[in-house]
mmCIF file of C-alpha atoms and ligand atoms in Angstrom:
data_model
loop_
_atom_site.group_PDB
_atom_site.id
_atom_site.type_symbol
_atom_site.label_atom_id
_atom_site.label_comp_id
_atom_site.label_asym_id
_atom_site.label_seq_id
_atom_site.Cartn_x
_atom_site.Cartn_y
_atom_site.Cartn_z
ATOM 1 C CA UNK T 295 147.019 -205.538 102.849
ATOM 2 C CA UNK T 296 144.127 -205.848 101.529
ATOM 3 C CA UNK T 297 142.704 -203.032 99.030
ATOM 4 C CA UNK T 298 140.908 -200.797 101.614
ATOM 5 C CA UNK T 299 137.818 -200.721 99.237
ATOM 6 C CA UNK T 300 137.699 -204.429 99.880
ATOM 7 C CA UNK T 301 137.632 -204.169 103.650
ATOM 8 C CA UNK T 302 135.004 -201.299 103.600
ATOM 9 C CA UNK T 303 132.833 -203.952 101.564
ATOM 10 C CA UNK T 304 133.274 -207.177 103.958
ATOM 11 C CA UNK T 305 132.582 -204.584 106.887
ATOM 12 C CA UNK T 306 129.302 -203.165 105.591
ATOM 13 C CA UNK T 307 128.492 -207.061 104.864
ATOM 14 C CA UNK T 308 129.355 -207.849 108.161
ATOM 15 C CA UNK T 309 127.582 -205.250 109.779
ATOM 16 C CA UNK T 310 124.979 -206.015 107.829
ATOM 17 C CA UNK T 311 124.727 -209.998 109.137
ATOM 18 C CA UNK T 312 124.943 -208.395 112.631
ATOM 19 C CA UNK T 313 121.875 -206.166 112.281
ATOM 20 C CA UNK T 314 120.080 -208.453 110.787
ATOM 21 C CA UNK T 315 120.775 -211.005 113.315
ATOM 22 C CA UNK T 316 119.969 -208.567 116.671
ATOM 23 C CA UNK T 317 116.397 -209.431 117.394
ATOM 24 C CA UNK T 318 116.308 -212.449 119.727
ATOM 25 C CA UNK T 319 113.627 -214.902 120.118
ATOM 26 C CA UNK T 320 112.845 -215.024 123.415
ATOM 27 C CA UNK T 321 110.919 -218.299 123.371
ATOM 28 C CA UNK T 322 114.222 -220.251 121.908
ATOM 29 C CA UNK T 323 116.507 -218.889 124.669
ATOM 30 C CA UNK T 324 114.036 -219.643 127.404
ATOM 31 C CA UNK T 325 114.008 -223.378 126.517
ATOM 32 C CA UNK T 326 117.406 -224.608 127.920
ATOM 33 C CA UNK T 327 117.234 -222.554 130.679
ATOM 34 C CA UNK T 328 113.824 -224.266 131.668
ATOM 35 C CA UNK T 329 115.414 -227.457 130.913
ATOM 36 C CA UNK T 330 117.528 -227.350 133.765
ATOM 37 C CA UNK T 331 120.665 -228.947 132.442
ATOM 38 C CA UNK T 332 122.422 -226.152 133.572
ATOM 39 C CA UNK T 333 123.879 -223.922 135.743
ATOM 40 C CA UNK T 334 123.862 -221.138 133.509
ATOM 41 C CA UNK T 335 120.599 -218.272 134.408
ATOM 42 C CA UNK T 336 119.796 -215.618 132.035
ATOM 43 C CA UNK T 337 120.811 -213.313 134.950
ATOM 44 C CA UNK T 338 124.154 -214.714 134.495
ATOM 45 C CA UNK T 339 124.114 -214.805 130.981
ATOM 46 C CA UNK T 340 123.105 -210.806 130.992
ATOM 47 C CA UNK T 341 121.542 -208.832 128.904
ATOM 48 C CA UNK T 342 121.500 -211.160 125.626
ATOM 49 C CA UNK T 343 120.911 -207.843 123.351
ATOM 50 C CA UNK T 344 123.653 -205.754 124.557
ATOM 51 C CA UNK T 345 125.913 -208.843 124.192
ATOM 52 C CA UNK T 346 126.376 -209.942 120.601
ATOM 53 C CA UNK T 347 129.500 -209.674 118.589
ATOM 54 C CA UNK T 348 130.439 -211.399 115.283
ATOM 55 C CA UNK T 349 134.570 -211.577 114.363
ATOM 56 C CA UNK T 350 136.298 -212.669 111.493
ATOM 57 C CA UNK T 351 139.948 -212.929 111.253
ATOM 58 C CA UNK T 352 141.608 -213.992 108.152
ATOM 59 C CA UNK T 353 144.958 -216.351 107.688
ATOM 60 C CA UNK T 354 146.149 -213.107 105.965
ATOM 61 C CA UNK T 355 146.091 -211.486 109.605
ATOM 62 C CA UNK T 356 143.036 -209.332 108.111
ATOM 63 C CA UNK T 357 140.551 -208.852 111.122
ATOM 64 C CA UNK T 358 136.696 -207.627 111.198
ATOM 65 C CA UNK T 359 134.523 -207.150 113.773
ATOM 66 C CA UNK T 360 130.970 -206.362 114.898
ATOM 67 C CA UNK T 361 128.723 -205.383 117.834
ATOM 68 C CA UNK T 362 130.510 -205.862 121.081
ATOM 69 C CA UNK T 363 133.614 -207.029 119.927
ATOM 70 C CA UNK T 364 136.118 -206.175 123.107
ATOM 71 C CA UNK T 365 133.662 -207.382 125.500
ATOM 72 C CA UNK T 366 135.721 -210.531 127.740
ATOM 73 C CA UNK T 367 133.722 -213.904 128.725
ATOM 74 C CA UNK T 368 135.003 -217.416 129.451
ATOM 75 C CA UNK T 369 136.052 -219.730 127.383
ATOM 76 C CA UNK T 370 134.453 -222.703 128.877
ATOM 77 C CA UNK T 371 134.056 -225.459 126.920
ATOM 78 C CA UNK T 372 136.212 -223.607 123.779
ATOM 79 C CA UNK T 373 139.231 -224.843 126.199
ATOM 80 C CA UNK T 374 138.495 -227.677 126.085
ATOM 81 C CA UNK T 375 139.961 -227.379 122.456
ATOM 82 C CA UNK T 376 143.492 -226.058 123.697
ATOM 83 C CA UNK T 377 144.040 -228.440 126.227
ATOM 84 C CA UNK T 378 143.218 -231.947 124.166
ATOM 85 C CA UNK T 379 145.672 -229.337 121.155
ATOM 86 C CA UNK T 380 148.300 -229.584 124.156
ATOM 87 C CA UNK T 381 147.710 -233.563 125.584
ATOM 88 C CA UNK T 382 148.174 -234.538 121.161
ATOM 89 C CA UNK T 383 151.228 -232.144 121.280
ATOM 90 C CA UNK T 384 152.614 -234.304 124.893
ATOM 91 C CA UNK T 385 151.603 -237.220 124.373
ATOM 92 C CA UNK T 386 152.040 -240.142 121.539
ATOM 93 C CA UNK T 387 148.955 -240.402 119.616
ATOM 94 C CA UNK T 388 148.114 -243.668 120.416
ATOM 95 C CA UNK T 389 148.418 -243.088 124.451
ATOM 96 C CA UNK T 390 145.991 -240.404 124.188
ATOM 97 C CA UNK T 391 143.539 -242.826 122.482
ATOM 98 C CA UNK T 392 143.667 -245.119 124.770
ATOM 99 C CA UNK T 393 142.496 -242.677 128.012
ATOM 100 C CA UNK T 394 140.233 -240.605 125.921
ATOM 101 C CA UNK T 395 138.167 -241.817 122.420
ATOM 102 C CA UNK T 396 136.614 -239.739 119.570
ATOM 103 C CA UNK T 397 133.772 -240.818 119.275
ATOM 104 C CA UNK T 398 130.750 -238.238 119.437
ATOM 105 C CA UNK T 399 128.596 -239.265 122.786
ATOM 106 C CA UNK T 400 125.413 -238.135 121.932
ATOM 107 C CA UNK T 401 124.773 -236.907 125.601
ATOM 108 C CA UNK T 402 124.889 -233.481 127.023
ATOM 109 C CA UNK T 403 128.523 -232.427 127.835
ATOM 110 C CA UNK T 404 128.267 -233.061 131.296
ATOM 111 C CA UNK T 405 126.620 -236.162 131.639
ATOM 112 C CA UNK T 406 128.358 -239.078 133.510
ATOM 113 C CA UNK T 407 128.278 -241.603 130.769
ATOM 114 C CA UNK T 408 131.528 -243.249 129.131
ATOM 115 C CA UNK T 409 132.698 -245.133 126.208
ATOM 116 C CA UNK T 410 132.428 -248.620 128.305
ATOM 117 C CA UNK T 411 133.898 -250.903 125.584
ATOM 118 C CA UNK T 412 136.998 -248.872 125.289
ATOM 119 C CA UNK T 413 136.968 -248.174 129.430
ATOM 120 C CA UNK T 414 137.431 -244.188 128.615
ATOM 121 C CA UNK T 415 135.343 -240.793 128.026
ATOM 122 C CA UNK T 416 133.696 -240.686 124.865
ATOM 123 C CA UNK T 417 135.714 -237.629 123.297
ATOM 124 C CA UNK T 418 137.945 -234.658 124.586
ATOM 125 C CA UNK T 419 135.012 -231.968 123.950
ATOM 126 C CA UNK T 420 132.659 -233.422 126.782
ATOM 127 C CA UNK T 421 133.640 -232.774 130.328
ATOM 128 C CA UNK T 422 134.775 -236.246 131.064
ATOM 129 C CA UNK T 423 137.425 -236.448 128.072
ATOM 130 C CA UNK T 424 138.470 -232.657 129.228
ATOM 131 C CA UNK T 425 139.507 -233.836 132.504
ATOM 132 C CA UNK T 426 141.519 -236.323 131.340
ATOM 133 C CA UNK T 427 143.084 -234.206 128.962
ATOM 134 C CA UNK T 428 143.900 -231.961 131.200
ATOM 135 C CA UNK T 429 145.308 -234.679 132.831
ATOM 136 C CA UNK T 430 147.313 -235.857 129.820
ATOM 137 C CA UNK T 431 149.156 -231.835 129.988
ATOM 138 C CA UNK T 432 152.468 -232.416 130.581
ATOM 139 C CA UNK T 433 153.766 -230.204 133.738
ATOM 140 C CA UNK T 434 154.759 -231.160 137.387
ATOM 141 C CA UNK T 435 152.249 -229.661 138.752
ATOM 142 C CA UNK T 436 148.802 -228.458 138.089
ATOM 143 C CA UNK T 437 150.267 -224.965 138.010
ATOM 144 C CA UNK T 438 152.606 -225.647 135.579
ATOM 145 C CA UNK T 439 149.965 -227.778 133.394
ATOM 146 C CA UNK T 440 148.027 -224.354 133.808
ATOM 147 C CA UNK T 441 150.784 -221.916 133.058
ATOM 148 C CA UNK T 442 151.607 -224.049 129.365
ATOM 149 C CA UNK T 443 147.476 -224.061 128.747
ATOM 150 C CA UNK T 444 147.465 -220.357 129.405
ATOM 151 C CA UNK T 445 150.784 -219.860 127.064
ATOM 152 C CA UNK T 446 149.203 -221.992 124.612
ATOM 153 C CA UNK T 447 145.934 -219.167 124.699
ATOM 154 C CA UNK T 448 147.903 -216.749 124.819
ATOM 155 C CA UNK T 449 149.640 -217.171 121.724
ATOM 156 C CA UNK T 450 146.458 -218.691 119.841
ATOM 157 C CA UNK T 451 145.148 -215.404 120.827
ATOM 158 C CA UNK T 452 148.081 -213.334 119.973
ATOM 159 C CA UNK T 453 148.101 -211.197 123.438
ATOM 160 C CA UNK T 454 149.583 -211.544 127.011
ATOM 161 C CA UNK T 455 146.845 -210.446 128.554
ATOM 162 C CA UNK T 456 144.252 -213.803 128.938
ATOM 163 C CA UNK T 457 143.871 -214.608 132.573
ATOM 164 C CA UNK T 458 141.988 -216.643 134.732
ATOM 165 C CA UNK T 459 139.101 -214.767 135.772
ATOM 166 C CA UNK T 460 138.538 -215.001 139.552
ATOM 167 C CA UNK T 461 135.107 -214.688 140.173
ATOM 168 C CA UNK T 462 133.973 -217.036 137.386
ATOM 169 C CA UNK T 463 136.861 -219.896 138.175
ATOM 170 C CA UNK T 464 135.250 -219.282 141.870
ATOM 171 C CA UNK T 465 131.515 -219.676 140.926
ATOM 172 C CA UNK T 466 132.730 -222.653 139.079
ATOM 173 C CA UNK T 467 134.021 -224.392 142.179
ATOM 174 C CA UNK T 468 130.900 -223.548 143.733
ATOM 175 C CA UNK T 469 128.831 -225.949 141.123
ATOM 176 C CA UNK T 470 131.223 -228.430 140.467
ATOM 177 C CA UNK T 471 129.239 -230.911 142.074
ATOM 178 C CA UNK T 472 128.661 -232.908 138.670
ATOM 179 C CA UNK T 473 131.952 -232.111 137.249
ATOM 180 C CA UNK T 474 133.408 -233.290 140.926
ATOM 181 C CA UNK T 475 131.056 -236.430 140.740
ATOM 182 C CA UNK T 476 132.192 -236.978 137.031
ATOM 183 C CA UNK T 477 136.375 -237.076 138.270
ATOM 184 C CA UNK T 478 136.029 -239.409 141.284
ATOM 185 C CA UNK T 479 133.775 -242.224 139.435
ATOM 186 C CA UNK T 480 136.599 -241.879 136.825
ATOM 187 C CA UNK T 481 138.977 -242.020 139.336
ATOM 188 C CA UNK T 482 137.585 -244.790 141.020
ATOM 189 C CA UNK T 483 137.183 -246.734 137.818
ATOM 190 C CA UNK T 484 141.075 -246.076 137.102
ATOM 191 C CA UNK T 485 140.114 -244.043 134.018
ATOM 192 C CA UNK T 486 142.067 -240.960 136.270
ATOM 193 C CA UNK T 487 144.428 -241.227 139.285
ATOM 194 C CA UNK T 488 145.660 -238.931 141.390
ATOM 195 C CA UNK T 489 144.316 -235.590 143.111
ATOM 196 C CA UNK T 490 141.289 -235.579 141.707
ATOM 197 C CA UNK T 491 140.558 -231.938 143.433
ATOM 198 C CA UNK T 492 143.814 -230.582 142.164
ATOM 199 C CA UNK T 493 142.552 -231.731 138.631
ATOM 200 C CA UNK T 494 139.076 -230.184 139.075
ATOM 201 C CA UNK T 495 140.672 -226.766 139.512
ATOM 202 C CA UNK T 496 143.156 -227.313 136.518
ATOM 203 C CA UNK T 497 139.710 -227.661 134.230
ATOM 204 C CA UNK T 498 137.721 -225.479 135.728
ATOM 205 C CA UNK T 499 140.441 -222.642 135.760
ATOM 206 C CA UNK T 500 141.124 -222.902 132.072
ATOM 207 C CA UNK T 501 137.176 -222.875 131.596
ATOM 208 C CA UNK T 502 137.401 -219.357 133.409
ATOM 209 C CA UNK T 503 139.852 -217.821 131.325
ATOM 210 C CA UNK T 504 138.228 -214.807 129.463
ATOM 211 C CA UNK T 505 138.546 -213.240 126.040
ATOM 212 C CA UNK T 506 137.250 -210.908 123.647
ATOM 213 C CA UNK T 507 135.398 -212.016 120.821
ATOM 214 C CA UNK T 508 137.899 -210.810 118.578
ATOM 215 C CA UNK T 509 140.354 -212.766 120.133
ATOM 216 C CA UNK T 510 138.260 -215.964 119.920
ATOM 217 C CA UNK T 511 138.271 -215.422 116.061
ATOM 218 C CA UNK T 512 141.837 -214.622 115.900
ATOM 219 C CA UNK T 513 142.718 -218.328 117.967
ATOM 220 C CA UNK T 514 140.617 -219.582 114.809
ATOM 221 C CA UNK T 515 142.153 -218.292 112.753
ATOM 222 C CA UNK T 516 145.496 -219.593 114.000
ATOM 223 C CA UNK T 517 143.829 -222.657 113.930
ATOM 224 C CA UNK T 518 143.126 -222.374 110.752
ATOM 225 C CA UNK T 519 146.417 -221.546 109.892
ATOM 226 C CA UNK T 520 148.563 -224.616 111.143
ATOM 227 C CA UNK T 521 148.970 -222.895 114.812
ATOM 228 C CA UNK T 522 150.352 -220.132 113.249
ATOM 229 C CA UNK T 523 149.250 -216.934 114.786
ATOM 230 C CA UNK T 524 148.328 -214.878 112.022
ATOM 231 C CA UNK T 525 148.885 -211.269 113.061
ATOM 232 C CA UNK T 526 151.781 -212.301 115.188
ATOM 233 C CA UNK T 527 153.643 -214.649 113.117
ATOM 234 C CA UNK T 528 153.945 -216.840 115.687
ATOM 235 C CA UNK T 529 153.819 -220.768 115.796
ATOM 236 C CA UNK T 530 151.885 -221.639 118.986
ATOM 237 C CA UNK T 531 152.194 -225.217 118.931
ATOM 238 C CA UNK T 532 153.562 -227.578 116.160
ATOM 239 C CA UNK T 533 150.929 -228.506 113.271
ATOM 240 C CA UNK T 534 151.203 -231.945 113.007
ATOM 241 C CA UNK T 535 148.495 -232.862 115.322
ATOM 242 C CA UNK T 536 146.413 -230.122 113.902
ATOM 243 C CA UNK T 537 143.545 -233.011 111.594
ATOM 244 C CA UNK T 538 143.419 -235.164 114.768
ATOM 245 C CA UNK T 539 142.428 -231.509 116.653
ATOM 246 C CA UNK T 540 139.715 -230.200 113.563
ATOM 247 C CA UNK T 541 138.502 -233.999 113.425
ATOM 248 C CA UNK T 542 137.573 -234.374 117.095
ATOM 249 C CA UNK T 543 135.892 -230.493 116.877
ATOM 250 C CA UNK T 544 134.465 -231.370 113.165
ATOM 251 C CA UNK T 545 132.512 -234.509 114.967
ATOM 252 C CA UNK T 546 132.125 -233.816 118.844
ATOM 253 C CA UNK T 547 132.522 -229.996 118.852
ATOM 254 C CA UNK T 548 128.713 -228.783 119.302
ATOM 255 C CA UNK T 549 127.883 -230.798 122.014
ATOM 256 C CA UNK T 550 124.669 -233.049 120.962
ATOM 257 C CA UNK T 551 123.900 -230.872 118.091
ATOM 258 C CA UNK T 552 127.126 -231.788 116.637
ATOM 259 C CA UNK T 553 125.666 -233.639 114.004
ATOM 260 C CA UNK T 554 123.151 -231.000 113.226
ATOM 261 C CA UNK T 555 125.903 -228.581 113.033
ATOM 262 C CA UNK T 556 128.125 -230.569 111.037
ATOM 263 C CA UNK T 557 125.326 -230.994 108.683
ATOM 264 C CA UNK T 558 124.394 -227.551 107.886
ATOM 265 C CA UNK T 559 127.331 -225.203 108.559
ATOM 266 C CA UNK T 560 129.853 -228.219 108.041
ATOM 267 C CA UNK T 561 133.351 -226.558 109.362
ATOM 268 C CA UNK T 562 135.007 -227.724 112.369
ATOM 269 C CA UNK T 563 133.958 -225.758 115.562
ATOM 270 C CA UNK T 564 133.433 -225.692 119.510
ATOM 271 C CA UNK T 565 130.891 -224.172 121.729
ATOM 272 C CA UNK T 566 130.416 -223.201 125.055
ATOM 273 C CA UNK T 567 128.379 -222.038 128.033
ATOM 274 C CA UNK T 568 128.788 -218.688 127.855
ATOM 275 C CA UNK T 569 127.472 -218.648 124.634
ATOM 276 C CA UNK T 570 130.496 -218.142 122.214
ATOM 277 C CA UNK T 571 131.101 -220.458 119.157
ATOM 278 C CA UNK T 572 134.618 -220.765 117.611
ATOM 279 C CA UNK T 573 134.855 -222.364 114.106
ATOM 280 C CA UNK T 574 137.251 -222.957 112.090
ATOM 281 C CA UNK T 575 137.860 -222.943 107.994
ATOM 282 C CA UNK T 576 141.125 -224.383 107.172
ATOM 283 C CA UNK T 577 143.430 -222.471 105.345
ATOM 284 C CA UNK T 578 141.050 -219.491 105.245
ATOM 285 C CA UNK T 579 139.445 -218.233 108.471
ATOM 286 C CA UNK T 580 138.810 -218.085 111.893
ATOM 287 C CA UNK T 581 135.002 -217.017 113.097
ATOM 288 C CA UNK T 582 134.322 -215.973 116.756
ATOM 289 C CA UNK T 583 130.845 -215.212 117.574
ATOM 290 C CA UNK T 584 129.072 -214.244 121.314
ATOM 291 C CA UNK T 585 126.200 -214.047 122.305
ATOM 292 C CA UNK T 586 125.021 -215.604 125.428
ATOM 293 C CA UNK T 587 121.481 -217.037 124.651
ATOM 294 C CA UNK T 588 121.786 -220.358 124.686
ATOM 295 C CA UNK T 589 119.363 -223.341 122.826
ATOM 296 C CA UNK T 590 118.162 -226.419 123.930
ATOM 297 C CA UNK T 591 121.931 -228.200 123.214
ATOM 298 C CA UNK T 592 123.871 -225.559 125.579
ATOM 299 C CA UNK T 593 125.001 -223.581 121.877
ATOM 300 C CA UNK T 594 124.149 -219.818 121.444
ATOM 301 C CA UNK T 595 121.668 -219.511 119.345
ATOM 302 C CA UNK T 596 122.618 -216.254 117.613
ATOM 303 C CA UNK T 597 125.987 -217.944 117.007
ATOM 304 C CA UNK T 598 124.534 -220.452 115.212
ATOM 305 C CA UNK T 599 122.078 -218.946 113.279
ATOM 306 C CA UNK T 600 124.832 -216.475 112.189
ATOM 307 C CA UNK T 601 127.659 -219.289 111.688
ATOM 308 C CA UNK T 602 125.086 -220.829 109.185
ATOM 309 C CA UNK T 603 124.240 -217.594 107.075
ATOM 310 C CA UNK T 604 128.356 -217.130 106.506
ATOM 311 C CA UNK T 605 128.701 -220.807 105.960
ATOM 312 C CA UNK T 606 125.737 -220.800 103.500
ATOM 313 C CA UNK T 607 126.584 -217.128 101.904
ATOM 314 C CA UNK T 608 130.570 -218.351 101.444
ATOM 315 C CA UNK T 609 130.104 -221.764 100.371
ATOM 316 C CA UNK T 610 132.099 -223.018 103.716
ATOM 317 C CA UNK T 611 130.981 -226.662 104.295
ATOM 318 C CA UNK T 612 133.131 -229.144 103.545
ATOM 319 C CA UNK T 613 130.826 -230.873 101.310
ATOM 320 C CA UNK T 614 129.808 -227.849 99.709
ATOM 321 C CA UNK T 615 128.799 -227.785 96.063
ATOM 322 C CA UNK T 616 131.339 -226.759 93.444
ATOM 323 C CA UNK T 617 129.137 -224.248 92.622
ATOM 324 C CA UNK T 618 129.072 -222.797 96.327
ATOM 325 C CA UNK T 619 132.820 -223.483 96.639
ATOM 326 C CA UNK T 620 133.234 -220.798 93.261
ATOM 327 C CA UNK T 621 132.457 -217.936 96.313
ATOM 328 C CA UNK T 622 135.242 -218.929 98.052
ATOM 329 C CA UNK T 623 137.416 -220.517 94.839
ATOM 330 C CA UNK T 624 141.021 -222.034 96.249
ATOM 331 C CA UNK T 625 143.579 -218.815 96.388
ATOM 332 C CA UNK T 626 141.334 -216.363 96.328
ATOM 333 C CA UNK T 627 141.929 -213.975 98.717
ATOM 334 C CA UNK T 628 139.307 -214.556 101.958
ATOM 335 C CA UNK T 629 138.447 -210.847 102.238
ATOM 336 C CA UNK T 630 137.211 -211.122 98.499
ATOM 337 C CA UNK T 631 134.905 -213.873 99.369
ATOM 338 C CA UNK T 632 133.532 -212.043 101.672
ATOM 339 C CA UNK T 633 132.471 -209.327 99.593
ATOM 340 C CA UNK T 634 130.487 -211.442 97.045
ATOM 341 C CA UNK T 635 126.738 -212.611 97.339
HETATM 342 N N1 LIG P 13 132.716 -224.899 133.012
HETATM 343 C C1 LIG P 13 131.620 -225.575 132.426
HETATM 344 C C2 LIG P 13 131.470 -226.958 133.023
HETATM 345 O O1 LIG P 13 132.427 -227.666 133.112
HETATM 346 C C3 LIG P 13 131.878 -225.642 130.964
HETATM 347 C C4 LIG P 13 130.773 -226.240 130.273
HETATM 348 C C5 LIG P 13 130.694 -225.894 128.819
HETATM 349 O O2 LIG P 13 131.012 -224.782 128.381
HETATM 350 O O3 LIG P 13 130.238 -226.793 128.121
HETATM 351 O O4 LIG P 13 130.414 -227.358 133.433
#
């Protein structure tokens, strides 16, 4: 346990990151909706002030939170991570390379383009690579494939209470058509096989599965802890696979602001639609941040702006100076580092 002085500190600081970053520029959020690369309204998204948490949870099991903390979305794309976690964990490494690369694609996550010198998608984090990933689950059937995906959540998140939410897996069927379109030209060009519609609904149910912000940060912070839930002690999935996971988030995570992202926040992370960003320092902490206003790439733009400031204030990227890396310093206790300026 941390000294309770300590936590006082890193919540004040944290409260204070999540005042300052309330106001919302309107103009930014309106871009991608205008852009029409999505399916996702502002009516949908709901009211982007209300929604806005910030959670930290620490490989000590420490967790902090801010703003709306307990309020459930859907994971989306952030599955994505879990299920390509579970295909490495099935699968030998160098079958899984050969139906889906990692290479970032440079094209919105659900465009219809492919890696066509290696005949495969470009990378697990785009829809394409998902749905063979999802394919790569082992199960015999798409229920079981679903049941592991969930277990595997469940633990990450350290609660039995993740589910499949209904109404969002059924508005997902509803506008599959490019996610539908994306499965049967893979099919057809024998980069899938099978029931493609079966498949569909294996990806687009994990994509519905809701959570709290608070768990997002604590499934990044078991990521950052070798799969080792860090509250519940718990080993959700062997580590070994754990770089190849990071690497693939570290380069393809952000959709096509990955590079952007890699460049100024610089720790392995994944996005999605409903505007929550997971990231991941390893060995130190998990962040989980929502807020539904989305930019021009599909990421929330709140998360972003926020997953910079800690990155910048704590000296997170990987490249950082060793100057920068003194906030954090190797050992020292991540609730510490979070107090300093
Ligand atoms: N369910 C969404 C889709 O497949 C997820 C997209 C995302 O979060 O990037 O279109």
């Amino acid at each position: 346990m941390p000294d309770p002085a300590i936590r006082d500190q890193v919540n004040e600081r944290l409260g204070d990151l999540y005042e300052r970053h309330l106001p919302v520029d309107d103009e930014r959020l309106d871009h991608y909706y205008e852009s029409g690369r999505g399916t996702y309204s502002p009516a949908e998204a709901g009211d982007e002030r209300e929604r806005f948490a910030v959670c930290l949870a620490t490989v000590d099991g420490e967790v902090y939170e801010a703003g709306r903390h307990d309020w459930p979305f859907a994971l989306h794309s952030i599955s994505k991570v879990f299920a390509y976690a579970l295909a490495l964990a099935d699968n030998r490494r160098e079958d899984v390379l050969s139906r889906v690369g990692v290479e970032p694609s440079g094209d919105a996550f659900n465009s219809i383009t492919f890696d066509e010198r290696h005949h495969r998608p470009h990378n697990p984090m785009v829809n394409a690579g998902a749905l063979v990933t999802s394919d790569l689950v082992r199960g015999d059937s798409t229920a079981q494939k679903l049941d592991r995906i969930l277990a595997l959540l469940r633990s990450c998140a350290g609660t039995d209470d993740l589910e499949v939410a209904e109404e969002t897996f059924e508005k997902e069927v509803r506008t599959a058509d490019r996610n539908r379109a994306t499965a049967y030209l893979m099919r057809a060009e024998g980069m899938l096989a099978g029931d493609v519609e079966e498949l569909l609904a294996l990806y687009l149910r994990q994509c519905s599965v809701h959570v709290t912000c608070t768990q997002l940060a604590v499934m990044a912070a078991t990521l950052a802890n070798g799969f080792v839930n860090p509250i519940s002690g718990e080993q959700a999935l062997a580590r070994d696979r754990i770089r190849d996971l990071l690497s693939v988030m570290y380069t393809c995570g952000m959709y096509d602001a990955a590079g952007q992202w890699a460049y100024e926040v610089g720790v392995p992370a994944k996005s999605g639609v409903a505007g929550a960003i997971l990231a991941v320092v390893p060995g130190k902490l998990g962040i989980g941040v929502y807020s539904p206003g989305l930019d021009a790439y599909g990421n929330s733009v709140r998360g972003v702006s926020v997953c910079k400031e800690i990155a910048a204030a704590l000296g997170l990227h990987v490249f950082a100076r060793e100057d920068e890396d003194a906030l954090l310093g190797t050992g020292t206790p991540a609730p510490q580092q979070l107090t300093e300026r």
